Amino acid sequence: MRVVVALGGNALLRRGEPMTAEAQRTNVRIAAKAIADLARDHQIVVAHGNGPQVGLLALQGMAYDPARPWPLDVLGAETEGMIGYLIEQELMNALPEDAHCTTLLSRVEVDANDPAFDSPSKPIGPVYSKAEADQAVADHGWSMVAEQKGQMRRVVPSPLPQRILGIDAIRLLLDAGHCVVCAGGGGIPVRRNAQGDMEGVEAVIDKDRTAALLALELKADALLLLTDVVAVFRDWGTDAQLAIGRTTPSTLLALDLAAGSMGPKVEAATTFVKASGKIAGIGQLSDARAILEGFAGTRVLPEPANLRPRAASHGKTSGFTGADQPTSVWMDDGGAIA
């Protein structure tokens, strides 16, 4: 099968660990073994998070010149290269000698009129005191949000991904037998300006949403959203919490889930399943194969009325969206493509 694997931040830096190269390399090595196990039997595309790394690079840049912070699209590109290198190297160490793996920088187009630009919601970077936050607002015009009493963080827009630029190159590499690492951190956010040129934007695209779009563009057979939680839970955090094994998009969307943690994964999984008629899985990194085979995690299956036949092959076509025109894959209430 063709499988898109989205690695959560725990694949690179576990909660409470120091953000050192050694810690990240150790965690990537663990992740690579799980992915390599899948790659022996399936065609694999890897996407990944980059939140801690973007924050680190932002701090390093501000240490050089606090008055001129580096733009988020450039920081996103830097983290794609850094993290992609780590994943690619450890994957090649875990795979047979004749295996191939390639890392690509991925620009992802967003709509310049996306309402997310009017409502920044994605926290990034370090924690500031109230005085530091006020100064950052005055100096840079940033939006800030209080996380705890006296602690502030910058928030940036998180627009929907509309089109993955360079998708044809990803297809060519897959057809040539490569494991491809791409669309890291949700991709490098770009939009078309009034002159028709592409330009970077100050935004962070949700990586799970981009992974769902990537899976649709590549006509993948499955989307795996891997994190440090074993499954999606009903009544999470209560005495009645219960792991969900198999479910459908309508059942899963009816649950009350935290917007900042499991919510984006559920949205991505249900979007992919509705649009493709294929399967998605959410669960623990170490259970990757078991999730794909139906023995662990939460598997999201098509609604009985929406089952679609399996494609005969992965032809070299332009993919789910047009080669030149962005197309939204996010669903309306009826399950149709918006």
mmCIF file of C-alpha atoms in Angstrom:
data_model
loop_
_atom_site.group_PDB
_atom_site.id
_atom_site.type_symbol
_atom_site.label_atom_id
_atom_site.label_comp_id
_atom_site.label_asym_id
_atom_site.label_seq_id
_atom_site.Cartn_x
_atom_site.Cartn_y
_atom_site.Cartn_z
ATOM 1 C CA MET A 1 0.000 0.000 0.000
ATOM 2 C CA ARG A 2 0.930 3.638 -0.327
ATOM 3 C CA VAL A 3 0.947 5.049 3.222
ATOM 4 C CA VAL A 4 1.434 8.637 4.418
ATOM 5 C CA VAL A 5 2.892 8.687 7.939
ATOM 6 C CA ALA A 6 2.643 11.902 9.976
ATOM 7 C CA LEU A 7 5.027 11.970 12.935
ATOM 8 C CA GLY A 8 4.057 14.025 15.970
ATOM 9 C CA GLY A 9 6.507 16.149 17.906
ATOM 10 C CA ASN A 10 7.278 13.239 20.247
ATOM 11 C CA ALA A 11 9.172 11.595 17.399
ATOM 12 C CA LEU A 12 11.832 14.279 17.779
ATOM 13 C CA LEU A 13 11.583 15.625 21.302
ATOM 14 C CA ARG A 14 9.691 14.034 24.167
ATOM 15 C CA ARG A 15 8.002 16.073 26.838
ATOM 16 C CA GLY A 16 10.480 17.434 29.352
ATOM 17 C CA GLU A 17 13.596 16.543 27.369
ATOM 18 C CA PRO A 18 16.297 19.122 26.642
ATOM 19 C CA MET A 19 16.203 20.386 23.059
ATOM 20 C CA THR A 20 19.626 19.093 22.078
ATOM 21 C CA ALA A 21 20.827 17.487 18.874
ATOM 22 C CA GLU A 22 21.609 14.301 20.806
ATOM 23 C CA ALA A 23 18.089 13.998 22.233
ATOM 24 C CA GLN A 24 16.487 14.576 18.842
ATOM 25 C CA ARG A 25 18.759 12.105 17.087
ATOM 26 C CA THR A 26 17.962 9.420 19.685
ATOM 27 C CA ASN A 27 14.215 9.898 19.275
ATOM 28 C CA VAL A 28 14.412 9.997 15.486
ATOM 29 C CA ARG A 29 16.311 6.706 15.549
ATOM 30 C CA ILE A 30 13.406 5.109 17.434
ATOM 31 C CA ALA A 31 10.899 6.568 14.986
ATOM 32 C CA ALA A 32 12.941 5.423 11.997
ATOM 33 C CA LYS A 33 12.839 1.805 13.138
ATOM 34 C CA ALA A 34 9.025 1.873 13.229
ATOM 35 C CA ILE A 35 8.844 3.510 9.795
ATOM 36 C CA ALA A 36 11.431 1.149 8.318
ATOM 37 C CA ASP A 37 9.344 -1.786 9.475
ATOM 38 C CA LEU A 38 6.443 -0.441 7.379
ATOM 39 C CA ALA A 39 8.697 0.472 4.436
ATOM 40 C CA ARG A 40 9.755 -3.144 3.962
ATOM 41 C CA ASP A 41 6.217 -3.969 2.816
ATOM 42 C CA HIS A 42 4.686 -0.641 1.762
ATOM 43 C CA GLN A 43 5.402 2.586 -0.110
ATOM 44 C CA ILE A 44 5.990 5.239 2.573
ATOM 45 C CA VAL A 45 5.776 9.033 2.638
ATOM 46 C CA VAL A 46 6.809 10.744 5.891
ATOM 47 C CA ALA A 47 5.593 14.125 7.152
ATOM 48 C CA HIS A 48 6.561 15.504 10.561
ATOM 49 C CA GLY A 49 6.074 18.262 13.116
ATOM 50 C CA ASN A 50 8.553 21.057 13.814
ATOM 51 C CA GLY A 51 7.112 23.162 16.651
ATOM 52 C CA PRO A 52 10.007 22.986 19.153
ATOM 53 C CA GLN A 53 12.599 23.421 16.420
ATOM 54 C CA VAL A 54 10.953 26.566 15.022
ATOM 55 C CA GLY A 55 10.895 28.009 18.536
ATOM 56 C CA LEU A 56 14.586 27.229 19.021
ATOM 57 C CA LEU A 57 15.632 28.791 15.722
ATOM 58 C CA ALA A 58 13.530 31.874 16.461
ATOM 59 C CA LEU A 59 15.343 32.321 19.781
ATOM 60 C CA GLN A 60 18.729 31.881 18.112
ATOM 61 C CA GLY A 61 17.837 34.467 15.478
ATOM 62 C CA MET A 62 16.654 36.987 18.060
ATOM 63 C CA ALA A 63 19.861 36.508 20.032
ATOM 64 C CA TYR A 64 21.677 37.809 16.953
ATOM 65 C CA ASP A 65 19.325 40.748 16.309
ATOM 66 C CA PRO A 66 16.215 41.141 18.533
ATOM 67 C CA ALA A 67 14.885 43.915 16.313
ATOM 68 C CA ARG A 68 14.758 41.755 13.175
ATOM 69 C CA PRO A 69 13.229 38.304 13.854
ATOM 70 C CA TRP A 70 13.528 35.774 11.046
ATOM 71 C CA PRO A 71 10.282 35.222 9.074
ATOM 72 C CA LEU A 72 8.344 32.040 9.783
ATOM 73 C CA ASP A 73 8.469 30.731 6.218
ATOM 74 C CA VAL A 74 12.294 30.803 6.323
ATOM 75 C CA LEU A 75 12.360 29.142 9.756
ATOM 76 C CA GLY A 76 9.981 26.492 8.443
ATOM 77 C CA ALA A 77 12.299 25.767 5.532
ATOM 78 C CA GLU A 78 15.294 25.504 7.865
ATOM 79 C CA THR A 79 13.538 23.017 10.140
ATOM 80 C CA GLU A 80 12.372 20.933 7.173
ATOM 81 C CA GLY A 81 15.975 20.523 6.102
ATOM 82 C CA MET A 82 17.297 19.816 9.608
ATOM 83 C CA ILE A 83 14.619 17.339 10.648
ATOM 84 C CA GLY A 84 14.444 15.752 7.200
ATOM 85 C CA TYR A 85 18.161 15.081 7.325
ATOM 86 C CA LEU A 86 17.858 13.350 10.709
ATOM 87 C CA ILE A 87 14.921 11.205 9.575
ATOM 88 C CA GLU A 88 16.497 10.317 6.232
ATOM 89 C CA GLN A 89 19.813 9.299 7.762
ATOM 90 C CA GLU A 90 18.280 7.112 10.467
ATOM 91 C CA LEU A 91 15.832 5.576 7.980
ATOM 92 C CA MET A 92 18.678 4.634 5.664
ATOM 93 C CA ASN A 93 20.507 3.067 8.618
ATOM 94 C CA ALA A 94 17.408 0.996 9.445
ATOM 95 C CA LEU A 95 16.526 -0.040 5.870
ATOM 96 C CA PRO A 96 18.314 -2.551 3.606
ATOM 97 C CA GLU A 97 21.398 -1.287 1.763
ATOM 98 C CA ASP A 98 19.598 -1.081 -1.582
ATOM 99 C CA ALA A 99 16.819 1.160 -0.220
ATOM 100 C CA HIS A 100 16.354 4.780 -1.321
ATOM 101 C CA CYS A 101 15.175 7.779 0.696
ATOM 102 C CA THR A 102 14.885 11.446 -0.302
ATOM 103 C CA THR A 103 14.035 14.591 1.659
ATOM 104 C CA LEU A 104 12.280 17.497 -0.049
ATOM 105 C CA LEU A 105 11.459 21.040 1.015
ATOM 106 C CA SER A 106 7.730 21.528 0.447
ATOM 107 C CA ARG A 107 6.010 24.841 -0.170
ATOM 108 C CA VAL A 108 2.322 24.715 0.671
ATOM 109 C CA GLU A 109 -0.010 27.321 -0.769
ATOM 110 C CA VAL A 110 -2.633 28.919 1.452
ATOM 111 C CA ASP A 111 -5.487 31.256 0.576
ATOM 112 C CA ALA A 112 -4.517 34.905 1.071
ATOM 113 C CA ASN A 113 -8.109 35.534 2.200
ATOM 114 C CA ASP A 114 -8.222 32.678 4.714
ATOM 115 C CA PRO A 115 -10.062 33.969 7.824
ATOM 116 C CA ALA A 116 -7.259 32.498 9.976
ATOM 117 C CA PHE A 117 -5.178 35.574 9.110
ATOM 118 C CA ASP A 118 -7.677 37.680 11.032
ATOM 119 C CA SER A 119 -7.660 35.361 14.067
ATOM 120 C CA PRO A 120 -4.151 34.160 14.998
ATOM 121 C CA SER A 121 -4.464 31.015 17.121
ATOM 122 C CA LYS A 122 -1.289 28.912 16.882
ATOM 123 C CA PRO A 123 1.136 29.459 19.817
ATOM 124 C CA ILE A 124 4.796 29.351 18.828
ATOM 125 C CA GLY A 125 8.174 30.146 20.319
ATOM 126 C CA PRO A 126 9.210 30.922 23.877
ATOM 127 C CA VAL A 127 7.239 32.069 26.916
ATOM 128 C CA TYR A 128 7.417 35.814 27.666
ATOM 129 C CA SER A 129 6.698 37.819 30.784
ATOM 130 C CA LYS A 130 3.920 40.396 30.496
ATOM 131 C CA ALA A 131 6.461 43.196 30.123
ATOM 132 C CA GLU A 132 8.423 41.291 27.451
ATOM 133 C CA ALA A 133 5.211 40.483 25.587
ATOM 134 C CA ASP A 134 4.120 44.114 25.609
ATOM 135 C CA GLN A 135 7.499 45.117 24.218
ATOM 136 C CA ALA A 136 7.281 42.457 21.468
ATOM 137 C CA VAL A 137 3.839 43.750 20.482
ATOM 138 C CA ALA A 138 5.193 47.302 20.327
ATOM 139 C CA ASP A 139 8.325 46.288 18.376
ATOM 140 C CA HIS A 140 6.898 43.709 15.963
ATOM 141 C CA GLY A 141 3.104 43.996 16.057
ATOM 142 C CA TRP A 142 2.769 40.391 17.204
ATOM 143 C CA SER A 143 -0.414 38.904 18.626
ATOM 144 C CA MET A 144 0.079 37.416 22.103
ATOM 145 C CA VAL A 145 -1.969 35.081 24.276
ATOM 146 C CA ALA A 146 -1.790 34.295 27.996
ATOM 147 C CA GLU A 147 -0.998 30.628 28.681
ATOM 148 C CA GLN A 148 -0.666 30.964 32.450
ATOM 149 C CA LYS A 149 -0.752 33.874 34.844
ATOM 150 C CA GLY A 150 2.031 36.255 33.874
ATOM 151 C CA GLN A 151 3.165 34.050 30.953
ATOM 152 C CA MET A 152 2.533 35.027 27.343
ATOM 153 C CA ARG A 153 3.270 33.415 23.984
ATOM 154 C CA ARG A 154 3.129 34.649 20.442
ATOM 155 C CA VAL A 155 0.228 33.357 18.350
ATOM 156 C CA VAL A 156 0.238 33.275 14.547
ATOM 157 C CA PRO A 157 -2.352 32.393 11.892
ATOM 158 C CA SER A 158 -2.892 28.733 11.001
ATOM 159 C CA PRO A 159 -4.541 28.787 7.550
ATOM 160 C CA LEU A 160 -5.812 25.716 5.737
ATOM 161 C CA PRO A 161 -3.428 24.109 3.231
ATOM 162 C CA GLN A 162 -4.777 24.436 -0.298
ATOM 163 C CA ARG A 163 -2.083 22.987 -2.568
ATOM 164 C CA ILE A 164 1.270 21.259 -2.147
ATOM 165 C CA LEU A 165 3.684 22.768 -4.646
ATOM 166 C CA GLY A 166 6.074 20.246 -6.140
ATOM 167 C CA ILE A 167 3.700 17.298 -5.694
ATOM 168 C CA ASP A 168 4.796 15.921 -9.082
ATOM 169 C CA ALA A 169 8.371 15.533 -7.818
ATOM 170 C CA ILE A 170 7.084 13.543 -4.844
ATOM 171 C CA ARG A 171 5.152 11.247 -7.202
ATOM 172 C CA LEU A 172 8.190 10.716 -9.416
ATOM 173 C CA LEU A 173 10.325 9.720 -6.425
ATOM 174 C CA LEU A 174 7.662 7.313 -5.167
ATOM 175 C CA ASP A 175 7.368 5.748 -8.601
ATOM 176 C CA ALA A 176 11.165 5.341 -8.571
ATOM 177 C CA GLY A 177 11.005 3.405 -5.289
ATOM 178 C CA HIS A 178 12.076 6.139 -2.871
ATOM 179 C CA CYS A 179 10.788 6.660 0.642
ATOM 180 C CA VAL A 180 10.024 10.391 0.656
ATOM 181 C CA VAL A 181 10.267 12.800 3.602
ATOM 182 C CA CYS A 182 8.329 15.988 2.832
ATOM 183 C CA ALA A 183 5.778 18.589 3.994
ATOM 184 C CA GLY A 184 7.512 18.914 7.355
ATOM 185 C CA GLY A 185 5.886 21.191 9.906
ATOM 186 C CA GLY A 186 2.840 21.514 7.657
ATOM 187 C CA GLY A 187 5.011 22.817 4.840
ATOM 188 C CA ILE A 188 6.531 26.213 4.107
ATOM 189 C CA PRO A 189 3.539 28.597 4.034
ATOM 190 C CA VAL A 190 3.265 30.657 0.846
ATOM 191 C CA ARG A 191 0.503 32.608 -0.874
ATOM 192 C CA ARG A 192 0.030 34.385 -4.179
ATOM 193 C CA ASN A 193 0.290 38.166 -4.006
ATOM 194 C CA ALA A 194 -1.558 40.772 -6.054
ATOM 195 C CA GLN A 195 1.061 40.537 -8.830
ATOM 196 C CA GLY A 196 0.580 36.767 -9.073
ATOM 197 C CA ASP A 197 3.932 35.893 -7.460
ATOM 198 C CA MET A 198 4.379 33.459 -4.581
ATOM 199 C CA GLU A 199 5.566 34.955 -1.293
ATOM 200 C CA GLY A 200 6.154 33.560 2.195
ATOM 201 C CA VAL A 201 3.663 34.363 4.939
ATOM 202 C CA GLU A 202 3.867 34.659 8.711
ATOM 203 C CA ALA A 203 1.859 31.543 9.517
ATOM 204 C CA VAL A 204 2.164 27.934 10.634
ATOM 205 C CA ILE A 205 0.099 25.313 8.818
ATOM 206 C CA ASP A 206 -1.169 22.395 10.893
ATOM 207 C CA LYS A 207 0.958 19.377 9.954
ATOM 208 C CA ASP A 208 -1.915 16.895 10.267
ATOM 209 C CA ARG A 209 -4.072 18.907 7.864
ATOM 210 C CA THR A 210 -1.195 19.027 5.385
ATOM 211 C CA ALA A 211 -0.595 15.287 5.815
ATOM 212 C CA ALA A 212 -4.255 14.642 4.935
ATOM 213 C CA LEU A 213 -3.956 16.794 1.811
ATOM 214 C CA LEU A 214 -0.710 15.043 0.902
ATOM 215 C CA ALA A 215 -2.376 11.639 1.257
ATOM 216 C CA LEU A 216 -5.239 12.738 -0.996
ATOM 217 C CA GLU A 217 -2.917 14.251 -3.612
ATOM 218 C CA LEU A 218 -0.902 11.022 -3.730
ATOM 219 C CA LYS A 219 -4.004 8.791 -3.728
ATOM 220 C CA ALA A 220 -2.653 7.009 -0.668
ATOM 221 C CA ASP A 221 -4.290 3.851 0.641
ATOM 222 C CA ALA A 222 -3.871 4.900 4.286
ATOM 223 C CA LEU A 223 -3.001 7.877 6.471
ATOM 224 C CA LEU A 224 -1.287 7.222 9.817
ATOM 225 C CA LEU A 225 -1.179 10.030 12.399
ATOM 226 C CA LEU A 226 1.354 8.873 14.984
ATOM 227 C CA THR A 227 1.825 10.468 18.394
ATOM 228 C CA ASP A 228 2.533 9.470 22.006
ATOM 229 C CA VAL A 229 -1.073 8.481 22.828
ATOM 230 C CA VAL A 230 -2.193 4.918 22.142
ATOM 231 C CA ALA A 231 -5.561 5.873 20.625
ATOM 232 C CA VAL A 232 -8.374 8.403 20.564
ATOM 233 C CA PHE A 233 -10.293 8.179 23.845
ATOM 234 C CA ARG A 234 -13.911 8.780 24.621
ATOM 235 C CA ASP A 235 -14.350 10.805 27.866
ATOM 236 C CA TRP A 236 -10.587 11.454 28.057
ATOM 237 C CA GLY A 237 -9.293 12.347 31.519
ATOM 238 C CA THR A 238 -12.277 10.900 33.392
ATOM 239 C CA ASP A 239 -12.853 7.615 35.192
ATOM 240 C CA ALA A 240 -15.011 6.562 32.242
ATOM 241 C CA GLN A 241 -12.372 7.123 29.530
ATOM 242 C CA LEU A 242 -12.378 4.419 26.869
ATOM 243 C CA ALA A 243 -10.071 3.892 23.884
ATOM 244 C CA ILE A 244 -11.848 3.833 20.529
ATOM 245 C CA GLY A 245 -10.793 0.959 18.278
ATOM 246 C CA ARG A 246 -12.784 1.221 15.051
ATOM 247 C CA THR A 247 -15.022 4.109 14.142
ATOM 248 C CA THR A 248 -16.371 6.200 11.264
ATOM 249 C CA PRO A 249 -15.970 9.921 10.514
ATOM 250 C CA SER A 250 -19.486 10.841 11.674
ATOM 251 C CA THR A 251 -19.083 9.029 14.989
ATOM 252 C CA LEU A 252 -15.647 10.465 15.634
ATOM 253 C CA LEU A 253 -16.630 14.031 14.801
ATOM 254 C CA ALA A 254 -19.496 13.823 17.281
ATOM 255 C CA LEU A 255 -17.012 13.534 20.162
ATOM 256 C CA ASP A 256 -15.939 16.554 22.222
ATOM 257 C CA LEU A 257 -12.155 16.636 21.693
ATOM 258 C CA ALA A 258 -9.528 19.180 22.697
ATOM 259 C CA ALA A 259 -8.944 21.620 19.840
ATOM 260 C CA GLY A 260 -5.199 21.849 20.417
ATOM 261 C CA SER A 261 -4.276 18.192 20.834
ATOM 262 C CA MET A 262 -6.341 15.343 19.399
ATOM 263 C CA GLY A 263 -8.786 17.608 17.570
ATOM 264 C CA PRO A 264 -6.540 18.362 14.544
ATOM 265 C CA LYS A 265 -5.703 14.675 14.120
ATOM 266 C CA VAL A 266 -9.376 13.733 14.131
ATOM 267 C CA GLU A 267 -10.145 16.487 11.621
ATOM 268 C CA ALA A 268 -7.333 15.308 9.336
ATOM 269 C CA ALA A 269 -8.273 11.639 9.614
ATOM 270 C CA THR A 270 -11.966 12.200 8.925
ATOM 271 C CA THR A 271 -11.249 14.564 6.026
ATOM 272 C CA PHE A 272 -9.024 11.984 4.350
ATOM 273 C CA VAL A 273 -11.458 9.104 4.882
ATOM 274 C CA LYS A 274 -14.468 11.093 3.633
ATOM 275 C CA ALA A 275 -12.707 12.290 0.495
ATOM 276 C CA SER A 276 -10.894 9.050 -0.382
ATOM 277 C CA GLY A 277 -13.011 6.196 0.941
ATOM 278 C CA LYS A 278 -9.785 4.718 2.380
ATOM 279 C CA ILE A 279 -8.634 4.312 6.006
ATOM 280 C CA ALA A 280 -6.850 6.470 8.564
ATOM 281 C CA GLY A 281 -5.228 5.494 11.840
ATOM 282 C CA ILE A 282 -4.351 7.435 14.986
ATOM 283 C CA GLY A 283 -2.122 6.044 17.698
ATOM 284 C CA GLN A 284 1.292 5.460 19.199
ATOM 285 C CA LEU A 285 4.428 5.569 17.084
ATOM 286 C CA SER A 286 5.650 2.177 18.271
ATOM 287 C CA ASP A 287 2.327 0.641 17.140
ATOM 288 C CA ALA A 288 2.587 1.872 13.534
ATOM 289 C CA ARG A 289 2.321 -1.555 11.884
ATOM 290 C CA ALA A 290 -0.329 -2.771 14.316
ATOM 291 C CA ILE A 291 -2.440 0.342 13.646
ATOM 292 C CA LEU A 292 -2.213 -0.162 9.894
ATOM 293 C CA GLU A 293 -3.170 -3.828 10.258
ATOM 294 C CA GLY A 294 -6.035 -3.139 12.651
ATOM 295 C CA PHE A 295 -4.614 -4.461 15.921
ATOM 296 C CA ALA A 296 -3.927 -1.180 17.768
ATOM 297 C CA GLY A 297 -4.829 2.483 17.874
ATOM 298 C CA THR A 298 -7.956 4.065 16.458
ATOM 299 C CA ARG A 299 -8.857 3.150 12.874
ATOM 300 C CA VAL A 300 -11.230 5.455 11.015
ATOM 301 C CA LEU A 301 -13.158 3.593 8.335
ATOM 302 C CA PRO A 302 -15.490 4.923 5.609
ATOM 303 C CA GLU A 303 -19.193 5.217 6.326
ATOM 304 C CA PRO A 304 -20.878 2.067 4.946
ATOM 305 C CA ALA A 305 -22.681 4.092 2.256
ATOM 306 C CA ASN A 306 -19.454 5.792 1.128
ATOM 307 C CA LEU A 307 -17.192 2.800 0.527
ATOM 308 C CA ARG A 308 -15.179 3.202 -2.659
ATOM 309 C CA PRO A 309 -13.438 0.465 -4.631
ATOM 310 C CA ARG A 310 -9.673 0.180 -4.271
ATOM 311 C CA ALA A 311 -7.803 1.774 -7.148
ATOM 312 C CA ALA A 312 -6.146 -0.686 -9.499
ATOM 313 C CA SER A 313 -2.822 1.199 -9.508
ATOM 314 C CA HIS A 314 -1.165 4.483 -8.677
ATOM 315 C CA GLY A 315 -1.075 6.023 -12.122
ATOM 316 C CA LYS A 316 1.130 9.005 -12.915
ATOM 317 C CA THR A 317 -1.706 11.525 -12.933
ATOM 318 C CA SER A 318 -1.972 15.065 -11.666
ATOM 319 C CA GLY A 319 -3.422 13.767 -8.393
ATOM 320 C CA PHE A 320 -6.477 14.658 -6.349
ATOM 321 C CA THR A 321 -6.279 18.393 -7.082
ATOM 322 C CA GLY A 322 -5.573 20.102 -10.344
ATOM 323 C CA ALA A 323 -1.962 20.630 -11.258
ATOM 324 C CA ASP A 324 -2.425 24.396 -11.532
ATOM 325 C CA GLN A 325 -5.458 25.253 -9.422
ATOM 326 C CA PRO A 326 -5.733 24.895 -5.626
ATOM 327 C CA THR A 327 -8.737 22.891 -4.441
ATOM 328 C CA SER A 328 -10.059 22.737 -0.891
ATOM 329 C CA VAL A 329 -10.501 19.261 0.572
ATOM 330 C CA TRP A 330 -12.103 20.374 3.825
ATOM 331 C CA MET A 331 -15.573 19.033 4.303
ATOM 332 C CA ASP A 332 -18.965 20.642 4.631
ATOM 333 C CA ASP A 333 -21.542 19.108 6.992
ATOM 334 C CA GLY A 334 -22.765 16.726 4.321
ATOM 335 C CA GLY A 335 -19.362 15.198 3.688
ATOM 336 C CA ALA A 336 -18.966 16.775 0.263
ATOM 337 C CA ILE A 337 -15.751 18.368 -0.839
ATOM 338 C CA ALA A 338 -15.926 22.103 -0.111
#
